[in-house]
Amino acid sequence: TQLLEQSPQFLSIQEGENLTVYCNSSSVFSSLQWYRQEPGEGPVLLVTVVTGGEVKKLKRLTFQFGDARKDSSLHITAAQPGDTGLYLCAGANNQGGKLIFGQGTELSVKP
Amino acid sequence: GAVVSQHPSWVICKSGTSVKIECRSLDFQATTMFWYRQFPKQSLMLMATSNEGSKATYEQGVEKDKFLINHASLTLSTLTVTSAHPEDSSFYICSATAGMGAFFGQGTRLTVV
């Protein structure tokens, strides 16, 4: 059974601080996706990384896929209160679109 | 990006009744859709894979007779919670894959009283 271990599960920081969220697995994924979810809404896709070692940037968010395609990280620079939400990583393994989700990281950014 | 619409956003029903939730892909066709259940501040738990024109595939521990899934067209999947009980109260979310990502509906908050 493929598992994705996401950490930390909870993170409370002050506005302006930097943070990193990690997703690790012993399995190889064909791609890894990051989502952000706000209360009462469905997750919204932030990025998909496909190639080992790939780095993608989305404004203050930097996503990295490990060389072996087993792990990924999300780094947020100068966090803002608007970044508050649940961040989810999900791995795909070419099985008809089925995703393996990490446990999620509940981020709270205080002004 | 692709749009997935889920309806209703919330529903309150009496114990013992059935509730139907719809999931539509608005601008693309989806031969496969996924249904998840989510508890507060937790990740998504896959319930079943909905396959157009064939039976759904249920995850271990999910009662297929309680959570009926129908995928009658390439743009619509429905989840019916039959004989709902308070323990079925939860946030239910559907998704479909388009390109390199999954796109989720807005979710349905089900409260069984």
Tab-separated table of C-alpha atoms in Angstrom:
chain	number	residue	atom	x	y	z
A	1	THR	CA	0.000	0.000	0.000
A	2	GLN	CA	1.382	3.376	-1.001
A	3	LEU	CA	1.479	5.983	1.735
A	4	LEU	CA	2.366	9.668	1.809
A	5	GLU	CA	3.566	11.038	5.114
A	6	GLN	CA	2.934	14.760	5.331
A	7	SER	CA	4.416	16.978	8.013
A	8	PRO	CA	3.857	19.005	9.996
A	9	GLN	CA	0.153	18.424	10.468
A	10	PHE	CA	-0.378	21.756	12.200
A	11	LEU	CA	1.578	24.972	11.819
A	12	SER	CA	0.866	28.348	13.383
A	13	ILE	CA	3.177	31.192	12.435
A	14	GLN	CA	3.362	34.980	12.322
A	15	GLU	CA	2.944	36.980	9.156
A	16	GLY	CA	6.261	37.357	7.357
A	17	GLU	CA	7.775	34.063	8.472
A	18	ASN	CA	8.870	31.315	6.109
A	19	LEU	CA	7.721	27.708	6.309
A	20	THR	CA	8.211	24.354	4.645
A	21	VAL	CA	5.803	21.438	4.381
A	22	TYR	CA	7.099	17.983	3.552
A	23	CYS	CA	5.603	14.913	1.912
A	24	ASN	CA	7.562	11.686	2.013
A	25	SER	CA	6.980	8.182	0.774
A	26	SER	CA	8.855	4.958	0.238
A	27	SER	CA	7.045	4.612	-3.090
A	28	VAL	CA	7.731	6.249	-6.429
A	29	PHE	CA	4.989	8.414	-7.899
A	30	SER	CA	4.500	9.370	-11.529
A	31	SER	CA	3.533	12.855	-10.378
A	32	LEU	CA	2.805	14.731	-7.199
A	33	GLN	CA	0.205	17.412	-6.742
A	34	TRP	CA	-0.288	20.111	-4.123
A	35	TYR	CA	-3.686	21.473	-3.160
A	36	ARG	CA	-4.985	24.207	-0.879
A	37	GLN	CA	-8.361	23.917	0.741
A	38	GLU	CA	-10.387	26.497	2.634
A	39	PRO	CA	-13.099	25.535	5.127
A	40	GLY	CA	-16.330	24.386	3.491
A	41	GLU	CA	-14.827	24.222	0.010
A	42	GLY	CA	-13.176	21.641	-2.189
A	43	PRO	CA	-9.381	21.518	-2.628
A	44	VAL	CA	-7.898	23.723	-5.328
A	45	LEU	CA	-4.962	22.506	-7.381
A	46	LEU	CA	-1.827	24.607	-6.895
A	47	VAL	CA	0.734	22.682	-8.910
A	48	THR	CA	1.668	19.326	-10.390
A	49	VAL	CA	5.294	18.197	-10.445
A	50	VAL	CA	6.280	15.365	-12.732
A	51	THR	CA	10.039	15.213	-13.221
A	52	GLY	CA	12.469	14.148	-10.508
A	53	GLY	CA	14.290	17.198	-9.178
A	54	GLU	CA	11.735	19.555	-10.657
A	55	VAL	CA	11.209	22.924	-8.991
A	56	LYS	CA	8.169	25.086	-9.657
A	57	LYS	CA	7.413	28.528	-8.320
A	58	LEU	CA	4.037	30.139	-7.849
A	59	LYS	CA	4.609	33.654	-6.501
A	60	ARG	CA	5.820	33.097	-2.909
A	61	LEU	CA	5.317	29.332	-3.091
A	62	THR	CA	8.113	27.011	-4.209
A	63	PHE	CA	7.419	23.345	-4.907
A	64	GLN	CA	10.083	20.702	-5.296
A	65	PHE	CA	9.880	17.076	-6.393
A	66	GLY	CA	12.606	14.786	-5.089
A	67	ASP	CA	15.126	13.306	-7.490
A	68	ALA	CA	13.738	9.813	-6.904
A	69	ARG	CA	10.132	11.033	-7.173
A	70	LYS	CA	9.353	9.760	-3.677
A	71	ASP	CA	9.119	13.044	-1.833
A	72	SER	CA	8.136	16.658	-2.283
A	73	SER	CA	8.213	19.925	-0.407
A	74	LEU	CA	6.280	23.168	-0.387
A	75	HIS	CA	8.082	26.281	0.805
A	76	ILE	CA	6.234	29.518	1.476
A	77	THR	CA	8.223	32.720	1.752
A	78	ALA	CA	6.979	35.649	3.832
A	79	ALA	CA	3.677	34.007	4.718
A	80	GLN	CA	0.561	36.156	4.773
A	81	PRO	CA	-2.788	35.665	6.555
A	82	GLY	CA	-4.318	34.861	3.168
A	83	ASP	CA	-2.130	31.756	3.015
A	84	THR	CA	-4.097	30.249	5.902
A	85	GLY	CA	-5.717	26.946	4.953
A	86	LEU	CA	-5.289	23.208	4.663
A	87	TYR	CA	-2.484	22.161	2.337
A	88	LEU	CA	-2.634	18.685	0.863
A	89	CYS	CA	-0.093	16.742	-1.131
A	90	ALA	CA	-1.261	13.893	-3.342
A	91	GLY	CA	0.684	11.333	-5.335
A	92	ALA	CA	-0.437	9.771	-8.598
A	93	ASN	CA	0.742	6.421	-9.918
A	94	ASN	CA	-0.994	6.145	-13.282
A	95	GLN	CA	-3.810	4.013	-11.872
A	96	GLY	CA	-6.701	5.692	-13.599
A	97	GLY	CA	-6.265	9.021	-11.866
A	98	LYS	CA	-6.445	7.642	-8.335
A	99	LEU	CA	-4.568	9.829	-5.860
A	100	ILE	CA	-2.850	8.980	-2.600
A	101	PHE	CA	-3.280	11.889	-0.182
A	102	GLY	CA	-1.042	12.973	2.639
A	103	GLN	CA	-2.572	13.760	6.028
A	104	GLY	CA	-2.695	17.473	5.295
A	105	THR	CA	-1.082	20.503	6.939
A	106	GLU	CA	-3.346	22.987	8.694
A	107	LEU	CA	-1.572	26.333	8.338
A	108	SER	CA	-2.543	29.396	10.332
A	109	VAL	CA	-0.792	32.684	9.616
A	110	LYS	CA	-1.444	35.333	12.234
A	111	PRO	CA	-1.210	39.043	11.388
B	1	GLY	CA	-8.575	24.976	-15.331
B	2	ALA	CA	-11.327	22.388	-15.559
B	3	VAL	CA	-14.489	22.953	-13.542
B	4	VAL	CA	-16.295	20.384	-11.436
B	5	SER	CA	-19.621	21.376	-9.955
B	6	GLN	CA	-21.142	19.614	-6.984
B	7	HIS	CA	-24.702	19.993	-5.754
B	8	PRO	CA	-26.073	20.596	-3.201
B	9	SER	CA	-23.513	22.506	-1.135
B	10	TRP	CA	-25.252	21.486	2.040
B	11	VAL	CA	-28.178	19.345	3.019
B	12	ILE	CA	-29.927	18.482	6.250
B	13	CYS	CA	-31.995	15.322	6.314
B	14	LYS	CA	-33.824	13.189	8.798
B	15	SER	CA	-32.403	9.910	9.960
B	16	GLY	CA	-33.579	7.048	7.754
B	17	THR	CA	-34.022	9.087	4.594
B	18	SER	CA	-31.816	9.042	1.486
B	19	VAL	CA	-29.834	11.900	0.034
B	20	LYS	CA	-28.482	12.265	-3.497
B	21	ILE	CA	-25.390	14.336	-4.287
B	22	GLU	CA	-24.536	15.253	-7.879
B	23	CYS	CA	-21.096	15.819	-9.372
B	24	ARG	CA	-20.772	17.309	-12.842
B	25	SER	CA	-17.767	18.028	-15.015
B	26	LEU	CA	-18.765	21.263	-16.748
B	27	ASP	CA	-16.230	21.717	-19.525
B	28	PHE	CA	-14.742	18.288	-20.010
B	29	GLN	CA	-15.738	14.661	-20.084
B	30	ALA	CA	-14.833	12.387	-17.217
B	31	THR	CA	-15.001	8.630	-17.620
B	32	THR	CA	-13.826	8.349	-14.031
B	33	MET	CA	-14.784	10.398	-11.015
B	34	PHE	CA	-13.843	9.962	-7.386
B	35	TRP	CA	-15.862	10.364	-4.206
B	36	TYR	CA	-14.226	11.343	-0.940
B	37	ARG	CA	-15.303	11.866	2.618
B	38	GLN	CA	-13.567	14.383	4.830
B	39	PHE	CA	-13.704	14.914	8.580
B	40	PRO	CA	-12.913	18.314	10.126
B	41	LYS	CA	-9.284	19.371	9.739
B	42	GLN	CA	-8.377	16.005	8.229
B	43	SER	CA	-7.324	14.840	4.813
B	44	LEU	CA	-9.562	13.325	2.168
B	45	MET	CA	-10.564	9.701	2.484
B	46	LEU	CA	-11.321	7.991	-0.822
B	47	MET	CA	-14.641	6.184	-0.726
B	48	ALA	CA	-15.051	4.944	-4.269
B	49	THR	CA	-14.114	5.334	-7.898
B	50	SER	CA	-17.053	6.036	-10.181
B	51	ASN	CA	-16.748	4.556	-13.666
B	52	GLU	CA	-18.942	5.705	-16.546
B	53	GLY	CA	-21.095	2.873	-17.821
B	54	SER	CA	-19.921	0.324	-15.274
B	55	LYS	CA	-19.986	-0.456	-11.572
B	56	ALA	CA	-18.175	1.724	-9.107
B	57	THR	CA	-15.119	0.438	-7.301
B	58	TYR	CA	-15.375	0.831	-3.546
B	59	GLU	CA	-12.517	1.176	-1.089
B	60	GLN	CA	-12.167	-1.324	1.694
B	61	GLY	CA	-14.619	-0.707	4.509
B	62	VAL	CA	-17.060	1.375	2.451
B	63	GLU	CA	-20.538	-0.150	2.237
B	64	LYS	CA	-21.585	-0.206	-1.407
B	65	ASP	CA	-25.248	-0.734	-0.524
B	66	LYS	CA	-25.230	2.345	1.658
B	67	PHE	CA	-23.312	4.627	-0.667
B	68	LEU	CA	-24.821	4.062	-4.100
B	69	ILE	CA	-22.867	5.496	-6.995
B	70	ASN	CA	-24.183	5.967	-10.496
B	71	HIS	CA	-22.149	7.328	-13.401
B	72	ALA	CA	-24.679	7.418	-16.189
B	73	SER	CA	-22.962	9.900	-18.476
B	74	LEU	CA	-19.516	11.298	-19.195
B	75	THR	CA	-20.286	14.436	-17.213
B	76	LEU	CA	-22.366	13.259	-14.266
B	77	SER	CA	-21.805	11.020	-11.292
B	78	THR	CA	-24.172	10.754	-8.344
B	79	LEU	CA	-23.658	9.523	-4.806
B	80	THR	CA	-26.759	8.478	-2.883
B	81	VAL	CA	-26.470	8.013	0.848
B	82	THR	CA	-29.236	5.553	1.651
B	83	SER	CA	-30.982	5.287	5.005
B	84	ALA	CA	-28.779	8.017	6.388
B	85	HIS	CA	-27.845	8.045	10.064
B	86	PRO	CA	-26.170	10.731	12.172
B	87	GLU	CA	-22.799	8.990	11.819
B	88	ASP	CA	-23.027	9.599	8.060
B	89	SER	CA	-22.862	13.333	8.703
B	90	SER	CA	-19.724	14.573	6.994
B	91	PHE	CA	-18.269	16.611	4.142
B	92	TYR	CA	-18.445	14.717	0.852
B	93	ILE	CA	-16.328	15.804	-2.124
B	94	CYS	CA	-16.083	14.573	-5.688
B	95	SER	CA	-13.276	14.995	-8.177
B	96	ALA	CA	-12.379	14.297	-11.768
B	97	THR	CA	-9.018	14.284	-13.476
B	98	ALA	CA	-8.228	16.581	-16.378
B	99	GLY	CA	-4.750	16.882	-17.782
B	100	MET	CA	-2.152	16.673	-15.030
B	101	GLY	CA	-4.368	17.398	-12.072
B	102	ALA	CA	-7.538	16.552	-10.227
B	103	PHE	CA	-10.316	19.086	-9.980
B	104	PHE	CA	-12.699	19.022	-7.092
B	105	GLY	CA	-16.288	19.976	-6.566
B	106	GLN	CA	-17.212	22.478	-3.903
B	107	GLY	CA	-18.163	19.720	-1.500
B	108	THR	CA	-21.444	18.833	0.184
B	109	ARG	CA	-21.960	19.225	3.904
B	110	LEU	CA	-24.387	16.496	4.954
B	111	THR	CA	-26.029	16.725	8.355
B	112	VAL	CA	-28.311	13.892	9.443
B	113	VAL	CA	-30.610	14.726	12.341
